[in-house]
Amino acid sequence: MARRSPPAWLYAMALIMALALAGCGGMGEGDALLRDYQRQLAEALDLPAPEPEPPGNIGAFPERQERLFEVSETREGLLDVYALRECHITNLVAARNNQLGRVAPPSQRWLYELELWRRLDACRDSEVAERLADDDRARLERITRRKTRQLPLVSWNSLFDSEEWTGNFSRASSALEPSDTDPLDAQLEALRWLRRATLNQFEPDWSPQSSTLEGHLKTLRERPHTAELLRALLLAEQRLGEANDLLTRRLDSRDACAPLDASGPDLRNRFQASPARQWLARLETLADRWLTAIDALLASHVSPPEAIAEYRHRWLSLDNPEAPLPAYRAVLDAHDRYWQRLAERCS
């Protein structure tokens, strides 16, 4: 009797499980490079190679309702808006309230609110306001003050409600790999432009173009750099910690130098020139540039909702010892100190 082949769904399930395991446990090029570094280190120190543990995943980005500010709608009657027609806002309000305006992406809603505030603010300080009836002048003042308060909140929401931004923190991403040599120049320029947009939104002489804004958001959408760098930092921290355990075991032994296959200084120089160490140094540089730009962008906005403040402190901070970049730097510094001790002791 012929043996039946497994059903197709079983192959699909096996493939999904393999991809999930690879994503959770590293197993990429960077992980292979660091594991090889560990094996060579163990051989040089005459110690068993460690059993690498899978690194943790990055934290989940806050849900939509946790990361956005509530911005109340400004409701004015048609006659009231018409009374302010010389402020040139009627066509703008009509465009916002039509079907296309109601489904516009967050970035376009910010551009709308920005233009509306600018027209109201300019009108309030013009001769037009002097010609208005008292009730209409008071209404113009009231709406302008409200839009002034709301604009920074709308600016925040336009960023944190966009798929381009939230996708940058996707937990489904993989770690950045050593062979990925694509420069971050375009992505960093996108972050810098968004920061300038936030800082200059109350400057009448600064005029953001919709095409420029959408182009920068498209650049950020191309890949989740934040998540890739954070996962690479977590992976490198884990593997360096395991390598540090090897060095401390050798340093804590009574005769630390006898089992070595070369002098301490020679070993240190050999491993400092290894591809793994070059990747670790490059990773620190990339992460510092990127997270510094993220930090500057967030600092340009209003104080964030609590959930975002907590996420920023835990995962994006430049100085919180438990955040990925400072934690990685700490374990890398410890690694260099252990090598220095070994070089001095076994010279």
Short mmCIF file of N, CA, C and O in Angstrom, two decimals, residues 13 37 47 49 96 123 129 132-133 141 147 159 162 164 168 177 199 213 235 238 242 260 283 300 345 347:
data_model
loop_
_atom_site.label_atom_id
_atom_site.label_comp_id
_atom_site.label_asym_id
_atom_site.label_seq_id
_atom_site.Cartn_x
_atom_site.Cartn_y
_atom_site.Cartn_z
N MET A 13 2.16 24.70 8.35
CA MET A 13 2.28 24.92 9.79
C MET A 13 3.72 24.79 10.24
O MET A 13 4.21 25.57 11.07
N TYR A 37 31.94 34.05 17.67
CA TYR A 37 32.84 34.78 18.56
C TYR A 37 32.92 34.06 19.92
O TYR A 37 34.02 33.90 20.48
N LEU A 47 37.72 26.66 27.73
CA LEU A 47 36.48 26.51 28.49
C LEU A 47 35.38 25.98 27.55
O LEU A 47 35.46 26.17 26.33
N ALA A 49 32.09 25.97 25.48
CA ALA A 49 31.30 27.05 24.87
C ALA A 49 29.96 27.17 25.59
O ALA A 49 29.38 26.17 26.02
N ARG A 96 -12.63 70.16 4.87
CA ARG A 96 -12.41 69.27 6.02
C ARG A 96 -13.65 68.45 6.32
O ARG A 96 -13.56 67.29 6.74
N CYS A 123 -5.99 86.53 10.69
CA CYS A 123 -7.22 87.32 10.61
C CYS A 123 -7.45 88.10 11.91
O CYS A 123 -7.86 89.26 11.90
N ALA A 129 -10.67 91.80 11.41
CA ALA A 129 -11.25 91.62 12.74
C ALA A 129 -11.90 92.89 13.24
O ALA A 129 -12.92 92.86 13.95
N LEU A 132 -15.52 93.27 12.06
CA LEU A 132 -16.50 92.28 12.47
C LEU A 132 -17.40 92.82 13.57
O LEU A 132 -17.01 93.70 14.36
N ALA A 133 -18.61 92.27 13.62
CA ALA A 133 -19.50 92.58 14.74
C ALA A 133 -18.88 92.05 16.03
O ALA A 133 -18.04 91.15 16.00
N GLU A 141 -11.88 85.21 18.24
CA GLU A 141 -10.90 85.12 19.31
C GLU A 141 -10.98 83.77 20.02
O GLU A 141 -9.96 83.13 20.30
N LYS A 147 -7.84 76.66 18.85
CA LYS A 147 -6.98 76.02 17.85
C LYS A 147 -5.50 76.16 18.23
O LYS A 147 -4.71 75.27 17.92
N LEU A 159 1.45 62.17 14.18
CA LEU A 159 2.60 61.26 14.13
C LEU A 159 2.25 59.91 14.73
O LEU A 159 2.50 58.86 14.12
N SER A 162 -0.13 57.51 12.80
CA SER A 162 0.24 57.13 11.44
C SER A 162 0.87 55.74 11.42
O SER A 162 1.66 55.38 12.30
N GLU A 164 3.02 54.74 9.36
CA GLU A 164 4.45 54.86 9.07
C GLU A 164 5.26 54.93 10.36
O GLU A 164 6.36 54.36 10.45
N ASN A 168 7.24 51.45 12.82
CA ASN A 168 8.67 51.48 13.12
C ASN A 168 9.00 50.75 14.41
O ASN A 168 10.16 50.48 14.69
N GLU A 177 20.96 43.23 10.74
CA GLU A 177 22.05 42.30 10.47
C GLU A 177 23.34 43.04 10.12
O GLU A 177 23.31 44.15 9.57
N LEU A 199 8.65 72.05 15.63
CA LEU A 199 9.17 73.26 16.25
C LEU A 199 8.72 74.52 15.53
O LEU A 199 8.62 75.59 16.15
N LEU A 213 6.12 66.18 3.34
CA LEU A 213 5.70 65.42 4.51
C LEU A 213 5.44 63.97 4.16
O LEU A 213 5.94 63.05 4.83
N LEU A 235 19.93 41.35 21.33
CA LEU A 235 20.67 40.15 20.97
C LEU A 235 22.15 40.30 21.34
O LEU A 235 22.75 39.39 21.94
N GLN A 238 22.76 40.08 25.06
CA GLN A 238 22.67 38.71 25.55
C GLN A 238 23.95 37.92 25.23
O GLN A 238 24.52 37.26 26.10
N GLU A 242 27.00 36.50 27.84
CA GLU A 242 27.46 35.10 27.89
C GLU A 242 28.96 35.02 27.68
O GLU A 242 29.64 34.20 28.31
N LEU A 260 45.62 29.33 28.40
CA LEU A 260 45.42 30.19 27.23
C LEU A 260 46.27 29.73 26.06
O LEU A 260 47.39 29.25 26.25
N LEU A 283 27.24 48.70 15.51
CA LEU A 283 25.89 48.66 16.06
C LEU A 283 25.70 49.79 17.07
O LEU A 283 24.66 50.46 17.07
N SER A 300 10.60 67.48 20.95
CA SER A 300 10.05 68.66 20.29
C SER A 300 8.54 68.76 20.47
O SER A 300 7.96 69.81 20.22
N ARG A 345 47.02 40.60 33.37
CA ARG A 345 47.38 39.47 34.24
C ARG A 345 48.23 38.45 33.50
O ARG A 345 49.10 37.81 34.10
N SER A 347 50.24 38.84 30.67
CA SER A 347 51.15 39.44 29.69
C SER A 347 52.49 38.70 29.67
O SER A 347 52.85 37.97 30.59
#
